[in-house]
PDB file of C-alpha atoms in Angstrom:
ATOM      1  CA  MET A   8     -30.846 -12.621  59.737  1.00 46.00           C
ATOM      2  CA  THR A   9     -27.130 -12.035  59.008  1.00 39.00           C
ATOM      3  CA  LYS A  10     -27.521  -8.306  59.660  1.00 39.00           C
ATOM      4  CA  ILE A  11     -29.401  -8.884  62.927  1.00 40.00           C
ATOM      5  CA  PHE A  12     -26.833 -11.429  64.045  1.00 41.00           C
ATOM      6  CA  PHE A  13     -23.990  -8.999  63.272  1.00 39.00           C
ATOM      7  CA  ILE A  14     -25.705  -6.223  65.247  1.00 39.00           C
ATOM      8  CA  LEU A  15     -26.092  -8.558  68.217  1.00 46.00           C
ATOM      9  CA  ILE A  16     -22.377  -9.377  68.190  1.00 44.00           C
ATOM     10  CA  ILE A  17     -21.481  -5.661  68.032  1.00 42.00           C
ATOM     11  CA  THR A  18     -23.890  -4.912  70.906  1.00 46.00           C
ATOM     12  CA  ILE A  19     -22.377  -7.630  73.114  1.00 47.00           C
ATOM     13  CA  THR A  20     -18.819  -6.528  72.318  1.00 45.00           C
ATOM     14  CA  HIS A  21     -19.659  -2.880  73.063  1.00 44.00           C
ATOM     15  CA  SER A  22     -21.245  -3.851  76.396  1.00 48.00           C
ATOM     16  CA  MET A  23     -18.190  -5.848  77.451  1.00 46.00           C
ATOM     17  CA  VAL A  24     -15.698  -3.177  76.410  1.00 38.00           C
ATOM     18  CA  PHE A  25     -17.470  -0.299  78.160  1.00 38.00           C
ATOM     19  CA  GLY A  26     -18.360  -2.291  81.276  1.00 47.00           C
ATOM     20  CA  GLN A  27     -22.106  -2.378  80.747  1.00 54.00           C
ATOM     21  CA  GLU A  28     -23.535  -5.570  82.223  1.00 88.00           C
ATOM     22  CA  ILE A  29     -25.760  -7.747  80.069  1.00 94.00           C
ATOM     23  CA  GLN A  30     -27.899 -10.804  80.543  1.00 97.00           C
ATOM     24  CA  ILE A  31     -28.920 -13.567  78.157  1.00 98.00           C
ATOM     25  CA  LYS A  32     -32.562 -14.543  77.781  1.00 98.00           C
ATOM     26  CA  MET A  33     -33.231 -17.934  76.208  1.00 98.00           C
ATOM     27  CA  LYS A  34     -36.559 -19.652  75.596  1.00 97.00           C
ATOM     28  CA  THR A  35     -36.743 -23.376  74.926  1.00 97.00           C
ATOM     29  CA  LYS A  36     -39.444 -25.981  74.430  1.00 96.00           C
ATOM     30  CA  SER A  37     -39.135 -29.638  75.414  1.00 94.00           C
ATOM     31  CA  TYR A  38     -41.636 -32.457  75.086  1.00 92.00           C
ATOM     32  CA  PHE A  39     -42.112 -36.101  75.990  1.00 89.00           C
ATOM     33  CA  ASP A  40     -44.699 -38.370  74.351  1.00 88.00           C
ATOM     34  CA  ALA A  41     -45.282 -42.043  75.094  1.00 81.00           C
ATOM     35  CA  PRO A  42     -48.128 -44.549  74.681  1.00 78.00           C
ATOM     36  CA  PHE A  43     -50.647 -44.596  77.575  1.00 71.00           C
ATOM     37  CA  VAL A  44     -48.821 -41.692  79.227  1.00 71.00           C
ATOM     38  CA  GLY A  45     -49.615 -38.960  76.712  1.00 77.00           C
ATOM     39  CA  LYS A  46     -47.719 -35.829  75.750  1.00 83.00           C
ATOM     40  CA  VAL A  47     -46.146 -33.397  78.180  1.00 86.00           C
ATOM     41  CA  ASP A  48     -44.787 -30.036  76.973  1.00 89.00           C
ATOM     42  CA  MET A  49     -42.407 -27.904  79.003  1.00 91.00           C
ATOM     43  CA  TYR A  50     -41.599 -24.313  78.108  1.00 94.00           C
ATOM     44  CA  GLN A  51     -38.512 -22.926  79.810  1.00 96.00           C
ATOM     45  CA  THR A  52     -37.270 -19.343  80.016  1.00 97.00           C
ATOM     46  CA  THR A  53     -33.707 -18.963  81.273  1.00 98.00           C
ATOM     47  CA  PHE A  54     -32.016 -15.720  82.307  1.00 98.00           C
ATOM     48  CA  LEU A  55     -28.223 -15.857  82.613  1.00 98.00           C
ATOM     49  CA  ALA A  56     -25.784 -13.252  83.888  1.00 97.00           C
ATOM     50  CA  LYS A  57     -22.394 -13.306  85.615  1.00 95.00           C
ATOM     51  CA  LYS A  58     -22.691 -15.985  88.358  1.00 96.00           C
ATOM     52  CA  GLN A  59     -26.495 -15.757  88.290  1.00 97.00           C
ATOM     53  CA  LYS A  60     -29.223 -17.872  86.747  1.00 98.00           C
ATOM     54  CA  ASN A  61     -33.013 -17.851  86.859  1.00 98.00           C
ATOM     55  CA  THR A  62     -34.979 -20.643  85.196  1.00 97.00           C
ATOM     56  CA  GLN A  63     -38.769 -20.500  84.824  1.00 96.00           C
ATOM     57  CA  ASN A  64     -40.747 -23.597  83.796  1.00 94.00           C
ATOM     58  CA  THR A  65     -44.288 -23.878  82.469  1.00 91.00           C
ATOM     59  CA  ILE A  66     -45.682 -27.386  82.037  1.00 84.00           C
ATOM     60  CA  GLY A  67     -48.635 -28.398  79.884  1.00 77.00           C
ATOM     61  CA  ILE A  68     -50.152 -31.893  79.924  1.00 73.00           C
ATOM     62  CA  GLN A  69     -52.053 -32.656  76.721  1.00 64.00           C
ATOM     63  CA  LYS A  70     -53.449 -36.004  77.823  1.00 56.00           C
ATOM     64  CA  LYS A  71     -54.409 -37.306  81.233  1.00 50.00           C
ATOM     65  CA  ILE A  72     -51.623 -39.193  82.942  1.00 50.00           C
ATOM     66  CA  PHE A  73     -52.774 -42.090  85.029  1.00 45.00           C
ATOM     67  CA  GLY A  74     -51.555 -44.319  87.830  1.00 42.00           C
ATOM     68  CA  PHE A  75     -48.366 -43.571  89.725  1.00 45.00           C
ATOM     69  CA  ILE A  76     -47.223 -41.073  87.089  1.00 50.00           C
ATOM     70  CA  ALA A  77     -50.287 -38.923  87.819  1.00 48.00           C
ATOM     71  CA  ASN A  78     -49.463 -38.999  91.505  1.00 47.00           C
ATOM     72  CA  LEU A  79     -45.863 -37.942  90.859  1.00 50.00           C
ATOM     73  CA  ILE A  80     -46.778 -35.027  88.608  1.00 48.00           C
ATOM     74  CA  SER A  81     -49.836 -33.807  90.519  1.00 43.00           C
ATOM     75  CA  ASP A  82     -47.659 -31.688  92.831  1.00 45.00           C
ATOM     76  CA  ILE A  83     -46.041 -29.785  89.952  1.00 49.00           C
ATOM     77  CA  SER A  84     -47.571 -26.358  89.445  1.00 45.00           C
ATOM     78  CA  ASP A  85     -48.012 -24.792  86.011  1.00 68.00           C
ATOM     79  CA  THR A  86     -45.258 -22.229  86.614  1.00 86.00           C
ATOM     80  CA  THR A  87     -42.241 -22.856  88.838  1.00 93.00           C
ATOM     81  CA  GLY A  88     -38.688 -21.518  88.971  1.00 96.00           C
ATOM     82  CA  HIS A  89     -35.144 -22.094  90.163  1.00 97.00           C
ATOM     83  CA  LEU A  90     -32.908 -19.161  91.117  1.00 98.00           C
ATOM     84  CA  ILE A  91     -29.136 -19.344  91.635  1.00 97.00           C
ATOM     85  CA  MET A  92     -27.563 -16.243  93.183  1.00 95.00           C
ATOM     86  CA  THR A  93     -23.996 -14.917  93.062  1.00 92.00           C
ATOM     87  CA  ASP A  94     -23.131 -16.469  96.438  1.00 91.00           C
ATOM     88  CA  GLY A  95     -24.237 -19.906  95.253  1.00 91.00           C
ATOM     89  CA  LYS A  96     -27.457 -19.806  97.276  1.00 94.00           C
ATOM     90  CA  GLN A  97     -30.308 -21.578  95.492  1.00 96.00           C
ATOM     91  CA  TRP A  98     -34.025 -20.930  95.750  1.00 97.00           C
ATOM     92  CA  GLU A  99     -37.058 -22.532  94.177  1.00 96.00           C
ATOM     93  CA  TYR A 100     -40.333 -20.684  93.768  1.00 96.00           C
ATOM     94  CA  ASN A 101     -43.939 -21.037  92.640  1.00 94.00           C
ATOM     95  CA  SER A 102     -45.186 -18.085  90.599  1.00 92.00           C
ATOM     96  CA  ASP A 103     -48.843 -19.078  90.947  1.00 90.00           C
ATOM     97  CA  LYS A 104     -48.793 -19.385  94.742  1.00 92.00           C
ATOM     98  CA  LYS A 105     -46.264 -16.550  95.255  1.00 95.00           C
ATOM     99  CA  GLU A 106     -44.100 -18.791  97.478  1.00 96.00           C
ATOM    100  CA  TYR A 107     -40.384 -19.550  97.614  1.00 96.00           C
ATOM    101  CA  TRP A 108     -38.149 -21.900  99.576  1.00 96.00           C
ATOM    102  CA  SER A 109     -34.515 -22.943  99.761  1.00 94.00           C
ATOM    103  CA  LEU A 110     -33.338 -25.765  97.512  1.00 87.00           C
ATOM    104  CA  GLU A 111     -31.837 -27.541 100.532  1.00 78.00           C
ATOM    105  CA  GLN A 112     -35.266 -27.652 102.148  1.00 56.00           C
ATOM    106  CA  SER A 113     -36.808 -28.961  98.932  1.00 55.00           C
ATOM    107  CA  ASP A 114     -34.233 -31.770  98.728  1.00 57.00           C
ATOM    108  CA  ASP A 115     -34.925 -32.769 102.330  1.00 53.00           C
ATOM    109  CA  GLU A 116     -38.656 -33.018 101.671  1.00 52.00           C
ATOM    110  CA  LYS A 117     -38.107 -35.259  98.650  1.00 48.00           C
ATOM    111  CA  THR A 118     -35.993 -37.750 100.576  1.00 42.00           C
ATOM    112  CA  ASP A 119     -37.386 -41.144 101.596  1.00 44.00           C
ATOM    113  CA  GLU A 120     -36.938 -42.601 105.063  1.00 40.00           C
ATOM    114  CA  ASP A 121     -34.050 -44.705 103.757  1.00 41.00           C
ATOM    115  CA  GLY A 122     -32.270 -41.525 102.655  1.00 40.00           C
ATOM    116  CA  GLU A 123     -32.698 -42.021  98.917  1.00 39.00           C
ATOM    117  CA  SER A 124     -33.948 -39.065  96.900  1.00 36.00           C
ATOM    118  CA  LYS A 125     -37.122 -39.383  94.831  1.00 35.00           C
ATOM    119  CA  LYS A 126     -36.301 -38.452  91.237  1.00 37.00           C
ATOM    120  CA  ILE A 127     -37.899 -38.885  87.841  1.00 37.00           C
ATOM    121  CA  SER A 128     -35.398 -39.456  85.039  1.00 41.00           C
ATOM    122  CA  PHE A 129     -35.614 -40.642  81.445  1.00 43.00           C
ATOM    123  CA  THR A 130     -32.958 -42.273  79.296  1.00 49.00           C
ATOM    124  CA  ILE A 131     -33.436 -44.101  76.014  1.00 50.00           C
ATOM    125  CA  GLY A 132     -30.322 -46.232  76.212  1.00 50.00           C
ATOM    126  CA  ASP A 133     -29.227 -49.034  78.490  1.00 52.00           C
ATOM    127  CA  GLU A 134     -25.642 -49.735  79.547  1.00 50.00           C
ATOM    128  CA  GLU A 135     -26.401 -53.465  79.462  1.00 50.00           C
ATOM    129  CA  ASN A 136     -28.065 -53.349  76.021  1.00 59.00           C
ATOM    130  CA  ASP A 137     -25.023 -52.771  73.815  1.00 78.00           C
ATOM    131  CA  ILE A 138     -25.170 -50.565  70.729  1.00 82.00           C
ATOM    132  CA  ILE A 139     -24.482 -52.754  67.691  1.00 87.00           C
ATOM    133  CA  SER A 140     -24.671 -50.135  64.944  1.00 91.00           C
ATOM    134  CA  VAL A 141     -24.405 -46.347  64.510  1.00 94.00           C
ATOM    135  CA  SER A 142     -24.932 -44.248  61.374  1.00 96.00           C
ATOM    136  CA  ARG A 143     -25.288 -40.530  60.655  1.00 96.00           C
ATOM    137  CA  VAL A 144     -26.630 -38.734  57.592  1.00 97.00           C
ATOM    138  CA  GLY A 145     -26.308 -35.014  56.869  1.00 97.00           C
ATOM    139  CA  TYR A 146     -28.738 -33.285  54.476  1.00 97.00           C
ATOM    140  CA  ASP A 147     -27.633 -30.564  52.072  1.00 95.00           C
ATOM    141  CA  LYS A 148     -30.820 -28.476  52.133  1.00 95.00           C
ATOM    142  CA  LEU A 149     -30.929 -25.870  54.908  1.00 97.00           C
ATOM    143  CA  GLU A 150     -34.137 -25.551  56.927  1.00 97.00           C
ATOM    144  CA  SER A 151     -35.530 -22.534  58.771  1.00 97.00           C
ATOM    145  CA  ILE A 152     -35.799 -23.184  62.527  1.00 96.00           C
ATOM    146  CA  HIS A 153     -37.248 -20.164  64.362  1.00 95.00           C
ATOM    147  CA  GLY A 154     -35.508 -17.801  61.942  1.00 94.00           C
ATOM    148  CA  PHE A 155     -32.165 -19.646  61.914  1.00 94.00           C
ATOM    149  CA  LYS A 156     -30.884 -21.443  58.828  1.00 96.00           C
ATOM    150  CA  ALA A 157     -29.948 -24.907  60.064  1.00 98.00           C
ATOM    151  CA  LYS A 158     -28.609 -28.113  58.584  1.00 98.00           C
ATOM    152  CA  LYS A 159     -30.385 -31.349  59.492  1.00 98.00           C
ATOM    153  CA  TYR A 160     -28.631 -34.525  60.614  1.00 98.00           C
ATOM    154  CA  THR A 161     -30.119 -37.933  61.418  1.00 97.00           C
ATOM    155  CA  THR A 162     -28.201 -40.249  63.727  1.00 96.00           C
ATOM    156  CA  THR A 163     -29.387 -43.838  64.185  1.00 95.00           C
ATOM    157  CA  PHE A 164     -28.351 -46.141  67.017  1.00 92.00           C
ATOM    158  CA  GLU A 165     -29.330 -49.813  66.949  1.00 90.00           C
ATOM    159  CA  THR A 166     -29.321 -52.296  69.799  1.00 85.00           C
ATOM    160  CA  ILE A 167     -30.512 -55.895  69.788  1.00 84.00           C
ATOM    161  CA  GLU A 168     -33.985 -54.842  70.940  1.00 82.00           C
ATOM    162  CA  SER A 169     -34.537 -51.337  69.586  1.00 85.00           C
ATOM    163  CA  LYS A 170     -33.635 -48.562  67.182  1.00 89.00           C
ATOM    164  CA  ILE A 171     -33.019 -44.991  68.331  1.00 91.00           C
ATOM    165  CA  GLU A 172     -33.385 -42.277  65.675  1.00 94.00           C
ATOM    166  CA  ILE A 173     -32.270 -38.727  66.473  1.00 95.00           C
ATOM    167  CA  ASP A 174     -32.944 -35.790  64.162  1.00 97.00           C
ATOM    168  CA  GLU A 175     -30.917 -32.659  64.931  1.00 98.00           C
ATOM    169  CA  TRP A 176     -30.633 -29.218  63.362  1.00 98.00           C
ATOM    170  CA  ALA A 177     -27.379 -27.247  63.655  1.00 98.00           C
ATOM    171  CA  VAL A 178     -26.321 -23.711  62.785  1.00 97.00           C
ATOM    172  CA  LYS A 179     -22.734 -22.914  61.823  1.00 94.00           C
ATOM    173  CA  GLU A 180     -22.181 -20.514  64.692  1.00 91.00           C
ATOM    174  CA  LEU A 181     -24.341 -18.931  67.371  1.00 95.00           C
ATOM    175  CA  SER A 182     -22.247 -16.603  69.521  1.00 95.00           C
ATOM    176  CA  LEU A 183     -25.043 -15.880  71.985  1.00 96.00           C
ATOM    177  CA  LEU A 184     -25.463 -19.587  72.690  1.00 97.00           C
ATOM    178  CA  LEU A 185     -21.718 -19.971  73.275  1.00 96.00           C
ATOM    179  CA  LEU A 186     -21.820 -17.040  75.699  1.00 96.00           C
ATOM    180  CA  ALA A 187     -24.836 -18.535  77.495  1.00 97.00           C
ATOM    181  CA  ASP A 188     -23.041 -21.873  77.770  1.00 97.00           C
ATOM    182  CA  SER A 189     -19.956 -20.204  79.262  1.00 96.00           C
ATOM    183  CA  LEU A 190     -22.079 -18.369  81.861  1.00 97.00           C
ATOM    184  CA  ASN A 191     -23.998 -21.551  82.688  1.00 97.00           C
ATOM    185  CA  LYS A 192     -20.879 -23.660  83.179  1.00 97.00           C
ATOM    186  CA  GLU A 193     -19.394 -21.050  85.504  1.00 96.00           C
ATOM    187  CA  ILE A 194     -22.575 -21.214  87.605  1.00 96.00           C
ATOM    188  CA  LEU A 195     -22.587 -25.026  87.671  1.00 95.00           C
ATOM    189  CA  LEU A 196     -18.996 -25.018  88.950  1.00 94.00           C
ATOM    190  CA  ILE A 197     -19.878 -22.472  91.663  1.00 93.00           C
ATOM    191  CA  ILE A 198     -22.619 -24.745  93.038  1.00 94.00           C
ATOM    192  CA  GLY A 199     -20.333 -27.789  92.918  1.00 93.00           C
ATOM    193  CA  SER A 200     -21.935 -29.765  90.089  1.00 93.00           C
ATOM    194  CA  PRO A 201     -20.090 -32.976  89.082  1.00 92.00           C
ATOM    195  CA  ASP A 202     -18.033 -32.869  85.876  1.00 89.00           C
ATOM    196  CA  SER A 203     -20.471 -35.304  84.236  1.00 83.00           C
ATOM    197  CA  VAL A 204     -23.378 -32.904  84.848  1.00 87.00           C
ATOM    198  CA  VAL A 205     -21.392 -29.910  83.574  1.00 90.00           C
ATOM    199  CA  SER A 206     -20.488 -31.795  80.405  1.00 86.00           C
ATOM    200  CA  ALA A 207     -24.025 -33.088  79.817  1.00 84.00           C
ATOM    201  CA  SER A 208     -25.447 -29.576  80.296  1.00 90.00           C
ATOM    202  CA  THR A 209     -23.501 -28.031  77.400  1.00 93.00           C
ATOM    203  CA  TYR A 210     -25.754 -25.788  75.344  1.00 95.00           C
ATOM    204  CA  GLY A 211     -25.723 -26.654  71.642  1.00 95.00           C
ATOM    205  CA  ALA A 212     -24.118 -30.093  72.084  1.00 93.00           C
ATOM    206  CA  GLY A 213     -27.237 -31.933  71.007  1.00 93.00           C
ATOM    207  CA  LEU A 214     -28.831 -35.206  72.062  1.00 91.00           C
ATOM    208  CA  SER A 215     -26.901 -37.730  69.968  1.00 91.00           C
ATOM    209  CA  ASN A 216     -23.697 -36.736  71.796  1.00 84.00           C
ATOM    210  CA  ASN A 217     -25.201 -36.930  75.290  1.00 80.00           C
ATOM    211  CA  GLU A 218     -24.068 -39.946  77.306  1.00 75.00           C
ATOM    212  CA  MET A 219     -26.772 -39.394  79.934  1.00 70.00           C
ATOM    213  CA  VAL A 220     -29.537 -39.457  77.317  1.00 70.00           C
ATOM    214  CA  LEU A 221     -28.216 -42.559  75.567  1.00 69.00           C
ATOM    215  CA  GLY A 222     -27.353 -44.372  78.791  1.00 66.00           C
ATOM    216  CA  SER A 223     -23.833 -45.164  77.601  1.00 68.00           C
ATOM    217  CA  SER A 224     -20.594 -44.145  79.266  1.00 69.00           C
ATOM    218  CA  LYS A 225     -18.603 -45.212  76.178  1.00 78.00           C
ATOM    219  CA  LEU A 226     -20.271 -42.985  73.608  1.00 82.00           C
ATOM    220  CA  ASP A 227     -17.097 -41.267  72.374  1.00 82.00           C
ATOM    221  CA  SER A 228     -15.350 -44.576  71.673  1.00 86.00           C
ATOM    222  CA  ILE A 229     -18.498 -45.937  69.988  1.00 87.00           C
ATOM    223  CA  MET A 230     -18.627 -42.933  67.648  1.00 90.00           C
ATOM    224  CA  LEU A 231     -14.961 -43.411  66.770  1.00 89.00           C
ATOM    225  CA  ALA A 232     -15.435 -47.118  66.134  1.00 89.00           C
ATOM    226  CA  TYR A 233     -18.161 -46.401  63.567  1.00 91.00           C
ATOM    227  CA  ASP A 234     -16.326 -43.422  61.995  1.00 93.00           C
ATOM    228  CA  ILE A 235     -19.127 -40.993  62.851  1.00 93.00           C
ATOM    229  CA  VAL A 236     -18.202 -37.465  61.768  1.00 93.00           C
ATOM    230  CA  PRO A 237     -19.069 -34.886  64.482  1.00 93.00           C
ATOM    231  CA  ILE A 238     -21.861 -32.407  63.789  1.00 95.00           C
ATOM    232  CA  GLU A 239     -20.437 -28.969  63.033  1.00 93.00           C
ATOM    233  CA  GLY A 240     -21.771 -25.891  64.779  1.00 95.00           C
ATOM    234  CA  GLU A 241     -24.352 -25.500  67.538  1.00 97.00           C
ATOM    235  CA  ILE A 242     -27.418 -27.740  67.671  1.00 97.00           C
ATOM    236  CA  ILE A 243     -30.623 -25.762  68.253  1.00 98.00           C
ATOM    237  CA  LYS A 244     -33.218 -28.535  67.901  1.00 98.00           C
ATOM    238  CA  GLY A 245     -33.359 -32.278  68.464  1.00 97.00           C
ATOM    239  CA  ASP A 246     -36.078 -34.941  68.167  1.00 96.00           C
ATOM    240  CA  VAL A 247     -35.646 -38.509  69.425  1.00 93.00           C
ATOM    241  CA  ARG A 248     -37.689 -41.568  68.423  1.00 92.00           C
ATOM    242  CA  LEU A 249     -37.364 -44.894  70.218  1.00 88.00           C
ATOM    243  CA  ARG A 250     -38.628 -47.779  68.092  1.00 84.00           C
ATOM    244  CA  GLY A 251     -38.987 -51.445  68.924  1.00 78.00           C
ATOM    245  CA  LYS A 252     -37.620 -53.925  66.364  1.00 70.00           C
ATOM    246  CA  LYS A 253     -41.015 -55.666  66.111  1.00 68.00           C
ATOM    247  CA  ASN A 254     -42.803 -52.729  64.446  1.00 64.00           C
ATOM    248  CA  ASP A 255     -42.096 -49.396  62.778  1.00 58.00           C
ATOM    249  CA  GLU A 256     -44.194 -47.291  65.149  1.00 61.00           C
ATOM    250  CA  SER A 257     -42.486 -45.051  67.700  1.00 63.00           C
ATOM    251  CA  ASP A 258     -42.648 -46.423  71.235  1.00 81.00           C
ATOM    252  CA  ALA A 259     -41.701 -43.025  72.671  1.00 87.00           C
ATOM    253  CA  THR A 260     -40.553 -39.642  71.420  1.00 91.00           C
ATOM    254  CA  PHE A 261     -39.051 -36.594  73.070  1.00 93.00           C
ATOM    255  CA  GLY A 262     -37.171 -33.514  72.012  1.00 95.00           C
ATOM    256  CA  THR A 263     -36.012 -30.022  72.750  1.00 95.00           C
ATOM    257  CA  GLU A 264     -35.457 -26.826  70.773  1.00 97.00           C
ATOM    258  CA  ILE A 265     -34.345 -23.229  71.227  1.00 97.00           C
ATOM    259  CA  ILE A 266     -37.222 -20.921  70.349  1.00 96.00           C
ATOM    260  CA  GLU A 267     -35.356 -17.646  70.836  1.00 96.00           C
ATOM    261  CA  ILE A 268     -32.181 -16.257  72.378  1.00 97.00           C
ATOM    262  CA  TYR A 269     -30.985 -12.675  72.702  1.00 94.00           C
ATOM    263  CA  ALA A 270     -28.979 -10.280  74.865  1.00 97.00           C
ATOM    264  CA  GLN A 271     -30.544  -7.670  77.167  1.00 96.00           C
ATOM    265  CA  ASN A 272     -29.345  -4.952  79.499  1.00 96.00           C
ATOM    266  CA  TYR A 273     -28.806  -6.428  82.949  1.00 96.00           C
ATOM    267  CA  ASN A 274     -31.900  -6.286  85.189  1.00 96.00           C
ATOM    268  CA  ALA A 275     -31.284  -7.235  88.838  1.00 95.00           C
ATOM    269  CA  LYS A 276     -34.994  -7.951  89.352  1.00 95.00           C
ATOM    270  CA  ARG A 277     -34.659 -10.982  87.080  1.00 95.00           C
ATOM    271  CA  PHE A 278     -32.329 -12.545  89.643  1.00 97.00           C
ATOM    272  CA  SER A 279     -34.249 -11.881  92.842  1.00 95.00           C
ATOM    273  CA  ILE A 280     -37.395 -13.090  94.584  1.00 94.00           C
ATOM    274  CA  GLY A 281     -40.295 -10.639  94.439  1.00 92.00           C
ATOM    275  CA  LEU A 282     -41.192  -8.751  97.618  1.00 94.00           C
ATOM    276  CA  ASP A 283     -44.743 -10.120  97.374  1.00 96.00           C
ATOM    277  CA  TYR A 284     -43.493 -13.732  97.642  1.00 97.00           C
ATOM    278  CA  LEU A 285     -43.863 -15.586 100.953  1.00 97.00           C
ATOM    279  CA  LEU A 286     -40.999 -17.670 102.336  1.00 96.00           C
ATOM    280  CA  LYS A 287     -42.240 -21.226 102.799  1.00 91.00           C
ATOM    281  CA  ASP A 288     -41.161 -22.976 106.020  1.00 78.00           C
TER     282      ASP A 288
END
């Protein structure tokens, strides 16, 4: 692994020095599992280059989702994508139906009559349900996560009503992930994303440090108050368990992990809509 990692660094450096353009390909897996709802897996492949990004999503539902949740998800195809071009123009597309449309049009269609956008979001914290305790444990034994040697950390947040346990695995350094994060942040700034979104979208930052996930805008000060030592390196996997105080069973779990990441020669076709795709009105 060390030899492969060293070769990758040399390849990237050579490409930058001699002007050869590269792109980063990153595959991730995310999941959400909750009682009565079931488990939903999402596999995401992201291509990143200078001022360009193409994200492809494949969703798998392991258990039938009922009620209003079924109605919300029924319109989501198995394979969809989001393309951001060098001029900041954004397109969404459906690989199964061979259709594409502008993001502005998509946003308009999702807007209610009162002008509020329909969105599905998930946070495990609550600004009004104060965190009363935080602890973090680091384990000495390294674990193999998709070929990377990673150190495991467990961070526990307690509120009056619940306990949030977050397991995370970090590698000392992952240069490709740092490069991908730099490219991604540049793109987010081009399209005018708020600072909070840019910060929350940092690759390798993990879940226990994410204010949007924990629903707390005071997370940094909370960590300082409980003398929580920051996790060193880049986090490549995270699992979250939300437990009620009345029992030890998980009320809900979700997580995300990097399956693979590597550099490729730049391919313009990865950042364009196929000629066989139909523009949707």
